[in-house]
PDB file of C-alpha atoms in Angstrom:
ATOM      1  CA  LYS A   1       1.251   2.394  18.212  1.00 78.00           C
ATOM      2  CA  GLN A   2       2.306  -0.222  15.670  1.00 85.00           C
ATOM      3  CA  GLU A   3       5.811   0.150  14.295  1.00 88.00           C
ATOM      4  CA  VAL A   4       7.014  -1.775  11.279  1.00 91.00           C
ATOM      5  CA  THR A   5      10.711  -2.122  10.581  1.00 93.00           C
ATOM      6  CA  GLN A   6      12.432  -3.621   7.564  1.00 94.00           C
ATOM      7  CA  ILE A   7      15.995  -4.801   7.497  1.00 91.00           C
ATOM      8  CA  PRO A   8      18.153  -4.331   5.543  1.00 91.00           C
ATOM      9  CA  ALA A   9      17.301  -0.950   4.038  1.00 91.00           C
ATOM     10  CA  ALA A  10      19.228  -1.832   0.916  1.00 94.00           C
ATOM     11  CA  LEU A  11      20.601  -5.042  -0.495  1.00 95.00           C
ATOM     12  CA  SER A  12      22.701  -5.828  -3.541  1.00 97.00           C
ATOM     13  CA  VAL A  13      23.218  -9.415  -4.668  1.00 97.00           C
ATOM     14  CA  PRO A  14      24.552 -11.198  -7.755  1.00 97.00           C
ATOM     15  CA  GLU A  15      22.048 -12.898 -10.001  1.00 97.00           C
ATOM     16  CA  GLY A  16      21.070 -16.400  -8.954  1.00 97.00           C
ATOM     17  CA  GLU A  17      21.459 -15.927  -5.232  1.00 97.00           C
ATOM     18  CA  ASN A  18      18.737 -16.777  -2.764  1.00 97.00           C
ATOM     19  CA  LEU A  19      17.921 -13.940  -0.380  1.00 96.00           C
ATOM     20  CA  VAL A  20      15.792 -13.085   2.621  1.00 96.00           C
ATOM     21  CA  LEU A  21      14.128  -9.815   3.469  1.00 97.00           C
ATOM     22  CA  ASN A  22      12.996  -9.172   7.006  1.00 97.00           C
ATOM     23  CA  CYS A  23      10.025  -7.345   8.460  1.00 97.00           C
ATOM     24  CA  SER A  24       9.272  -6.892  12.147  1.00 97.00           C
ATOM     25  CA  PHE A  25       6.300  -5.326  13.858  1.00 96.00           C
ATOM     26  CA  THR A  26       5.649  -4.384  17.459  1.00 95.00           C
ATOM     27  CA  ASP A  27       1.953  -5.192  17.910  1.00 92.00           C
ATOM     28  CA  SER A  28       0.921  -8.755  17.169  1.00 92.00           C
ATOM     29  CA  ALA A  29      -2.787  -7.865  16.995  1.00 92.00           C
ATOM     30  CA  ILE A  30      -2.976  -7.841  13.209  1.00 92.00           C
ATOM     31  CA  TYR A  31      -5.464  -9.096  10.650  1.00 88.00           C
ATOM     32  CA  ASN A  32      -2.912  -9.789   7.966  1.00 89.00           C
ATOM     33  CA  LEU A  33       0.488  -8.941   6.582  1.00 92.00           C
ATOM     34  CA  GLN A  34       1.301  -8.189   2.967  1.00 91.00           C
ATOM     35  CA  TRP A  35       4.465  -7.986   0.947  1.00 93.00           C
ATOM     36  CA  PHE A  36       4.611  -5.582  -1.977  1.00 91.00           C
ATOM     37  CA  ARG A  37       7.124  -4.574  -4.566  1.00 90.00           C
ATOM     38  CA  GLN A  38       7.410  -1.119  -5.945  1.00 84.00           C
ATOM     39  CA  ASP A  39       9.209  -0.205  -9.123  1.00 82.00           C
ATOM     40  CA  PRO A  40      10.546   3.344  -9.537  1.00 76.00           C
ATOM     41  CA  GLY A  41       7.757   5.815 -10.189  1.00 65.00           C
ATOM     42  CA  LYS A  42       5.068   3.153  -9.968  1.00 71.00           C
ATOM     43  CA  GLY A  43       2.431   2.099  -7.455  1.00 70.00           C
ATOM     44  CA  LEU A  44       2.579  -0.967  -5.292  1.00 76.00           C
ATOM     45  CA  THR A  45       2.253  -4.462  -6.680  1.00 81.00           C
ATOM     46  CA  SER A  46       0.961  -6.995  -4.181  1.00 80.00           C
ATOM     47  CA  LEU A  47       3.150 -10.087  -3.920  1.00 90.00           C
ATOM     48  CA  LEU A  48       1.838 -12.161  -1.063  1.00 90.00           C
ATOM     49  CA  LEU A  49      -0.864 -11.825   1.570  1.00 87.00           C
ATOM     50  CA  ILE A  50      -0.692 -13.793   4.800  1.00 91.00           C
ATOM     51  CA  GLN A  51      -3.732 -13.871   7.047  1.00 89.00           C
ATOM     52  CA  SER A  52      -3.078 -13.745  10.778  1.00 92.00           C
ATOM     53  CA  SER A  53      -4.047 -17.402  11.104  1.00 92.00           C
ATOM     54  CA  GLN A  54      -1.548 -18.512   8.474  1.00 93.00           C
ATOM     55  CA  ARG A  55       2.169 -19.144   8.774  1.00 95.00           C
ATOM     56  CA  GLU A  56       3.332 -18.871   5.193  1.00 95.00           C
ATOM     57  CA  GLN A  57       2.375 -18.258   1.608  1.00 94.00           C
ATOM     58  CA  THR A  58       4.177 -19.167  -1.581  1.00 94.00           C
ATOM     59  CA  SER A  59       4.004 -17.799  -5.087  1.00 92.00           C
ATOM     60  CA  GLY A  60       6.525 -18.961  -7.640  1.00 95.00           C
ATOM     61  CA  ARG A  61      10.014 -18.103  -6.416  1.00 97.00           C
ATOM     62  CA  LEU A  62       8.632 -16.168  -3.465  1.00 96.00           C
ATOM     63  CA  ASN A  63       7.867 -17.505  -0.023  1.00 97.00           C
ATOM     64  CA  ALA A  64       6.666 -15.369   2.853  1.00 96.00           C
ATOM     65  CA  SER A  65       6.444 -16.524   6.439  1.00 97.00           C
ATOM     66  CA  LEU A  66       4.669 -15.022   9.417  1.00 97.00           C
ATOM     67  CA  ASP A  67       5.417 -15.522  13.096  1.00 96.00           C
ATOM     68  CA  LYS A  68       2.823 -13.350  14.736  1.00 94.00           C
ATOM     69  CA  SER A  69       3.860 -14.083  18.288  1.00 93.00           C
ATOM     70  CA  SER A  70       7.371 -12.818  17.698  1.00 95.00           C
ATOM     71  CA  GLY A  71       6.256 -10.027  15.379  1.00 96.00           C
ATOM     72  CA  ARG A  72       8.277 -11.156  12.397  1.00 97.00           C
ATOM     73  CA  SER A  73       7.846 -11.925   8.747  1.00 97.00           C
ATOM     74  CA  THR A  74      10.368 -12.895   6.125  1.00 97.00           C
ATOM     75  CA  LEU A  75      10.207 -12.788   2.349  1.00 97.00           C
ATOM     76  CA  TYR A  76      12.397 -15.390   0.701  1.00 97.00           C
ATOM     77  CA  ILE A  77      13.326 -14.924  -2.944  1.00 97.00           C
ATOM     78  CA  ALA A  78      14.862 -17.919  -4.652  1.00 97.00           C
ATOM     79  CA  ALA A  79      17.250 -17.731  -7.584  1.00 97.00           C
ATOM     80  CA  SER A  80      17.133 -13.961  -7.828  1.00 97.00           C
ATOM     81  CA  GLN A  81      16.957 -12.271 -11.233  1.00 97.00           C
ATOM     82  CA  PRO A  82      17.749  -8.723 -12.396  1.00 97.00           C
ATOM     83  CA  GLY A  83      14.007  -8.209 -12.877  1.00 96.00           C
ATOM     84  CA  ASP A  84      13.556  -8.651  -9.136  1.00 97.00           C
ATOM     85  CA  SER A  85      15.310  -5.328  -8.572  1.00 96.00           C
ATOM     86  CA  ALA A  86      12.785  -3.084  -6.826  1.00 95.00           C
ATOM     87  CA  THR A  87      11.818  -1.802  -3.426  1.00 91.00           C
ATOM     88  CA  TYR A  88      10.045  -4.351  -1.282  1.00 95.00           C
ATOM     89  CA  LEU A  89       7.567  -3.195   1.339  1.00 93.00           C
ATOM     90  CA  CYS A  90       5.777  -5.073   4.051  1.00 94.00           C
ATOM     91  CA  ALA A  91       2.562  -3.792   5.581  1.00 91.00           C
ATOM     92  CA  VAL A  92       0.539  -5.011   8.524  1.00 91.00           C
ATOM     93  CA  ARG A  93      -3.164  -4.468   8.781  1.00 83.00           C
ATOM     94  CA  GLY A  94      -4.723  -3.753  12.135  1.00 80.00           C
ATOM     95  CA  ASN A  95      -7.373  -1.057  12.443  1.00 72.00           C
ATOM     96  CA  GLN A  96      -5.301   0.717   9.846  1.00 73.00           C
ATOM     97  CA  PHE A  97      -2.377   0.002   7.618  1.00 74.00           C
ATOM     98  CA  TYR A  98       1.177   0.313   8.852  1.00 84.00           C
ATOM     99  CA  PHE A  99       3.912   0.173   6.259  1.00 84.00           C
ATOM    100  CA  GLY A 100       7.553  -0.619   6.694  1.00 87.00           C
ATOM    101  CA  THR A 101      10.182   1.675   5.218  1.00 81.00           C
ATOM    102  CA  GLY A 102      11.134  -0.816   2.565  1.00 89.00           C
ATOM    103  CA  THR A 103      14.176  -2.716   1.359  1.00 94.00           C
ATOM    104  CA  SER A 104      15.747  -1.593  -1.879  1.00 93.00           C
ATOM    105  CA  LEU A 105      16.950  -4.671  -3.740  1.00 96.00           C
ATOM    106  CA  THR A 106      19.409  -4.638  -6.612  1.00 97.00           C
ATOM    107  CA  VAL A 107      20.166  -7.886  -8.420  1.00 97.00           C
ATOM    108  CA  ILE A 108      23.361  -7.608 -10.431  1.00 97.00           C
ATOM    109  CA  PRO A 109      23.499  -9.517 -13.730  1.00 96.00           C
TER     110      PRO A 109
ATOM    111  CA  GLY B   1       8.651  12.877   9.465  1.00 51.00           C
ATOM    112  CA  ALA B   2       6.295  13.308   6.576  1.00 53.00           C
ATOM    113  CA  VAL B   3       2.692  12.359   7.211  1.00 80.00           C
ATOM    114  CA  VAL B   4      -0.235  11.497   5.025  1.00 87.00           C
ATOM    115  CA  SER B   5      -3.659  11.802   6.568  1.00 90.00           C
ATOM    116  CA  GLN B   6      -6.999  10.443   5.453  1.00 93.00           C
ATOM    117  CA  HIS B   7     -10.440  11.604   6.414  1.00 94.00           C
ATOM    118  CA  PRO B   8     -12.693  10.083   7.469  1.00 95.00           C
ATOM    119  CA  SER B   9     -11.121   7.014   9.015  1.00 89.00           C
ATOM    120  CA  ARG B  10     -14.454   5.191   8.973  1.00 92.00           C
ATOM    121  CA  VAL B  11     -17.689   5.903   7.157  1.00 95.00           C
ATOM    122  CA  ILE B  12     -21.001   4.104   6.993  1.00 96.00           C
ATOM    123  CA  CYS B  13     -23.472   5.152   4.344  1.00 96.00           C
ATOM    124  CA  LYS B  14     -26.670   4.037   2.705  1.00 96.00           C
ATOM    125  CA  SER B  15     -26.715   2.433  -0.702  1.00 97.00           C
ATOM    126  CA  GLY B  16     -27.026   5.001  -3.476  1.00 96.00           C
ATOM    127  CA  THR B  17     -25.264   7.823  -1.692  1.00 97.00           C
ATOM    128  CA  SER B  18     -21.868   9.276  -2.570  1.00 97.00           C
ATOM    129  CA  VAL B  19     -18.919   9.294  -0.235  1.00 97.00           C
ATOM    130  CA  LYS B  20     -15.836  11.492  -0.432  1.00 97.00           C
ATOM    131  CA  ILE B  21     -12.516  10.467   1.079  1.00 97.00           C
ATOM    132  CA  GLU B  22      -9.757  13.031   1.499  1.00 96.00           C
ATOM    133  CA  CYS B  23      -6.051  12.355   1.409  1.00 95.00           C
ATOM    134  CA  ARG B  24      -3.676  15.078   2.545  1.00 93.00           C
ATOM    135  CA  SER B  25       0.091  15.313   2.587  1.00 90.00           C
ATOM    136  CA  LEU B  26       1.072  17.322   5.604  1.00 86.00           C
ATOM    137  CA  ASP B  27       4.787  18.038   5.306  1.00 79.00           C
ATOM    138  CA  PHE B  28       5.472  17.874   1.628  1.00 82.00           C
ATOM    139  CA  GLN B  29       4.111  18.513  -1.815  1.00 86.00           C
ATOM    140  CA  ALA B  30       2.695  15.361  -3.314  1.00 87.00           C
ATOM    141  CA  THR B  31       3.223  15.369  -7.041  1.00 86.00           C
ATOM    142  CA  THR B  32       1.647  11.935  -7.343  1.00 88.00           C
ATOM    143  CA  MET B  33      -1.110  10.270  -5.352  1.00 91.00           C
ATOM    144  CA  PHE B  34      -2.028   6.590  -5.468  1.00 91.00           C
ATOM    145  CA  TRP B  35      -5.375   5.160  -4.398  1.00 94.00           C
ATOM    146  CA  TYR B  36      -5.708   1.535  -3.289  1.00 91.00           C
ATOM    147  CA  ARG B  37      -8.489  -0.634  -1.932  1.00 91.00           C
ATOM    148  CA  GLN B  38      -8.567  -3.885  -0.063  1.00 82.00           C
ATOM    149  CA  PHE B  39     -11.566  -6.174   0.076  1.00 77.00           C
ATOM    150  CA  PRO B  40     -11.841  -8.530   3.055  1.00 74.00           C
ATOM    151  CA  LYS B  41      -9.173 -11.214   2.991  1.00 68.00           C
ATOM    152  CA  GLN B  42      -7.785  -9.927  -0.289  1.00 72.00           C
ATOM    153  CA  SER B  43      -4.635  -8.081  -1.210  1.00 69.00           C
ATOM    154  CA  LEU B  44      -4.322  -4.339  -1.412  1.00 73.00           C
ATOM    155  CA  MET B  45      -4.894  -3.419  -5.036  1.00 81.00           C
ATOM    156  CA  LEU B  46      -4.034  -0.253  -6.914  1.00 84.00           C
ATOM    157  CA  MET B  47      -7.072   1.616  -8.226  1.00 91.00           C
ATOM    158  CA  ALA B  48      -5.609   4.692  -9.828  1.00 92.00           C
ATOM    159  CA  THR B  49      -2.658   7.034 -10.027  1.00 90.00           C
ATOM    160  CA  SER B  50      -3.087  10.780 -10.181  1.00 90.00           C
ATOM    161  CA  ASN B  51      -0.639  13.571 -10.852  1.00 87.00           C
ATOM    162  CA  GLU B  52      -1.386  17.053  -9.611  1.00 83.00           C
ATOM    163  CA  GLY B  53      -3.423  19.028 -12.090  1.00 80.00           C
ATOM    164  CA  SER B  54      -4.070  16.184 -14.503  1.00 84.00           C
ATOM    165  CA  LYS B  55      -6.590  13.390 -14.900  1.00 87.00           C
ATOM    166  CA  ALA B  56      -6.103  10.198 -12.970  1.00 91.00           C
ATOM    167  CA  THR B  57      -4.958   7.012 -14.659  1.00 91.00           C
ATOM    168  CA  TYR B  58      -7.172   4.123 -13.669  1.00 92.00           C
ATOM    169  CA  GLU B  59      -6.183   0.488 -13.445  1.00 87.00           C
ATOM    170  CA  GLN B  60      -7.998  -2.029 -15.583  1.00 86.00           C
ATOM    171  CA  GLY B  61     -11.377  -2.941 -14.140  1.00 89.00           C
ATOM    172  CA  VAL B  62     -11.785   0.230 -12.076  1.00 92.00           C
ATOM    173  CA  GLU B  63     -14.713   2.367 -13.208  1.00 93.00           C
ATOM    174  CA  LYS B  64     -13.577   5.961 -13.580  1.00 93.00           C
ATOM    175  CA  ASP B  65     -17.146   7.283 -13.502  1.00 94.00           C
ATOM    176  CA  LYS B  66     -17.806   5.533 -10.227  1.00 96.00           C
ATOM    177  CA  PHE B  67     -14.560   6.363  -8.472  1.00 96.00           C
ATOM    178  CA  LEU B  68     -13.913  10.031  -9.083  1.00 95.00           C
ATOM    179  CA  ILE B  69     -10.433  11.185  -8.231  1.00 94.00           C
ATOM    180  CA  ASN B  70      -9.482  14.815  -7.933  1.00 91.00           C
ATOM    181  CA  HIS B  71      -5.917  15.940  -7.341  1.00 89.00           C
ATOM    182  CA  ALA B  72      -6.399  19.675  -7.504  1.00 81.00           C
ATOM    183  CA  SER B  73      -3.480  20.700  -5.315  1.00 88.00           C
ATOM    184  CA  LEU B  74      -0.098  19.413  -4.239  1.00 89.00           C
ATOM    185  CA  THR B  75      -1.397  18.553  -0.780  1.00 91.00           C
ATOM    186  CA  LEU B  76      -4.878  17.196  -1.384  1.00 92.00           C
ATOM    187  CA  SER B  77      -6.444  14.402  -3.368  1.00 93.00           C
ATOM    188  CA  THR B  78     -10.003  13.187  -3.026  1.00 95.00           C
ATOM    189  CA  LEU B  79     -11.674   9.937  -3.951  1.00 97.00           C
ATOM    190  CA  THR B  80     -15.449  10.065  -4.357  1.00 97.00           C
ATOM    191  CA  VAL B  81     -17.351   6.811  -4.486  1.00 97.00           C
ATOM    192  CA  THR B  82     -20.493   7.712  -6.389  1.00 96.00           C
ATOM    193  CA  SER B  83     -23.789   5.884  -5.931  1.00 96.00           C
ATOM    194  CA  ALA B  84     -22.163   3.519  -3.490  1.00 96.00           C
ATOM    195  CA  HIS B  85     -23.387  -0.056  -3.219  1.00 96.00           C
ATOM    196  CA  PRO B  86     -22.684  -2.739  -0.614  1.00 95.00           C
ATOM    197  CA  GLU B  87     -20.080  -4.321  -2.913  1.00 94.00           C
ATOM    198  CA  ASP B  88     -18.077  -1.091  -2.669  1.00 95.00           C
ATOM    199  CA  SER B  89     -17.563  -1.730   1.029  1.00 94.00           C
ATOM    200  CA  SER B  90     -13.825  -1.912   1.388  1.00 91.00           C
ATOM    201  CA  PHE B  91     -10.735  -0.423   2.948  1.00 89.00           C
ATOM    202  CA  TYR B  92      -9.428   2.493   0.890  1.00 93.00           C
ATOM    203  CA  ILE B  93      -5.899   3.752   1.326  1.00 91.00           C
ATOM    204  CA  CYS B  94      -3.993   6.525  -0.362  1.00 92.00           C
ATOM    205  CA  SER B  95      -0.327   7.140  -0.707  1.00 89.00           C
ATOM    206  CA  ALA B  96       1.465  10.290  -1.693  1.00 88.00           C
ATOM    207  CA  ARG B  97       4.784  10.682  -3.402  1.00 82.00           C
ATOM    208  CA  GLY B  98       6.760  13.847  -3.332  1.00 78.00           C
ATOM    209  CA  ARG B  99       9.795  15.667  -2.112  1.00 70.00           C
ATOM    210  CA  LEU B 100      10.142  16.843   1.446  1.00 62.00           C
ATOM    211  CA  ALA B 101      10.181  20.595   1.996  1.00 59.00           C
ATOM    212  CA  GLY B 102      13.738  21.860   2.289  1.00 57.00           C
ATOM    213  CA  GLY B 103      15.155  18.845   0.542  1.00 53.00           C
ATOM    214  CA  SER B 104      18.337  19.225  -1.423  1.00 49.00           C
ATOM    215  CA  ALA B 105      18.294  19.617  -5.160  1.00 47.00           C
ATOM    216  CA  GLY B 106      19.434  16.056  -5.542  1.00 46.00           C
ATOM    217  CA  SER B 107      16.968  14.526  -3.088  1.00 49.00           C
ATOM    218  CA  THR B 108      14.714  11.841  -4.426  1.00 53.00           C
ATOM    219  CA  ASP B 109      10.999  11.466  -4.099  1.00 60.00           C
ATOM    220  CA  THR B 110       9.655   9.360  -1.277  1.00 68.00           C
ATOM    221  CA  GLN B 111       6.296   7.718  -0.910  1.00 70.00           C
ATOM    222  CA  TYR B 112       4.205   7.836   2.222  1.00 79.00           C
ATOM    223  CA  PHE B 113       0.999   6.012   3.037  1.00 82.00           C
ATOM    224  CA  GLY B 114      -2.181   7.153   4.697  1.00 85.00           C
ATOM    225  CA  PRO B 115      -3.805   5.135   7.479  1.00 83.00           C
ATOM    226  CA  GLY B 116      -6.796   4.118   5.362  1.00 87.00           C
ATOM    227  CA  THR B 117     -10.553   4.631   5.354  1.00 91.00           C
ATOM    228  CA  ARG B 118     -12.995   1.856   6.064  1.00 90.00           C
ATOM    229  CA  LEU B 119     -16.150   2.258   3.974  1.00 94.00           C
ATOM    230  CA  THR B 120     -19.269   0.285   4.816  1.00 95.00           C
ATOM    231  CA  VAL B 121     -22.247   0.617   2.512  1.00 96.00           C
ATOM    232  CA  LEU B 122     -25.531  -0.634   3.948  1.00 96.00           C
TER     233      LEU B 122
END
């Protein structure tokens, strides 16, 4: 069974710092991997989608990488802002979705 | 740990028929349910949010008369795709947010995701 792990569980950084969130998964047979953010009380907002054949995707200050063979993905956030404070989830798609437990990010002004 | 189940996991139907997908929270009372869908090679997108006992709130572009959501109890929400067409073929996933049974008074809500339902409309 696929297991998705996110490290760290919580992270607090001062504004302006660059940071990396990690996601690892045990079964490399995936169709794609997605990164989401979730604000308190709200649904998921999709950030980046990486197909299994791709190695990275970029959107603005966000860059996500995928190393399928090693079962790892990273989400890089450049020049963090207080508005980036949220919970970040990664999910891998095989025959079903498997979600990580999330990283709670706090960016301190 | 808490579990969210979906039924069925896969369904194939003819165009024009209606399909019901169930989402159940097994170890906790889900005060809020979210429904998402993912088209091939696209991101998972939020369709609607429903709170137990009240009408669902749909995201822009999602037809409420086509995607009927019922959240009649704290453990069950259903999504009915009415008069399904091939373009409705997608992966539908629910998530449930609530508080675990036996949690402390100060415990916070947690969200759990179902495994998804693959709908194919012929």
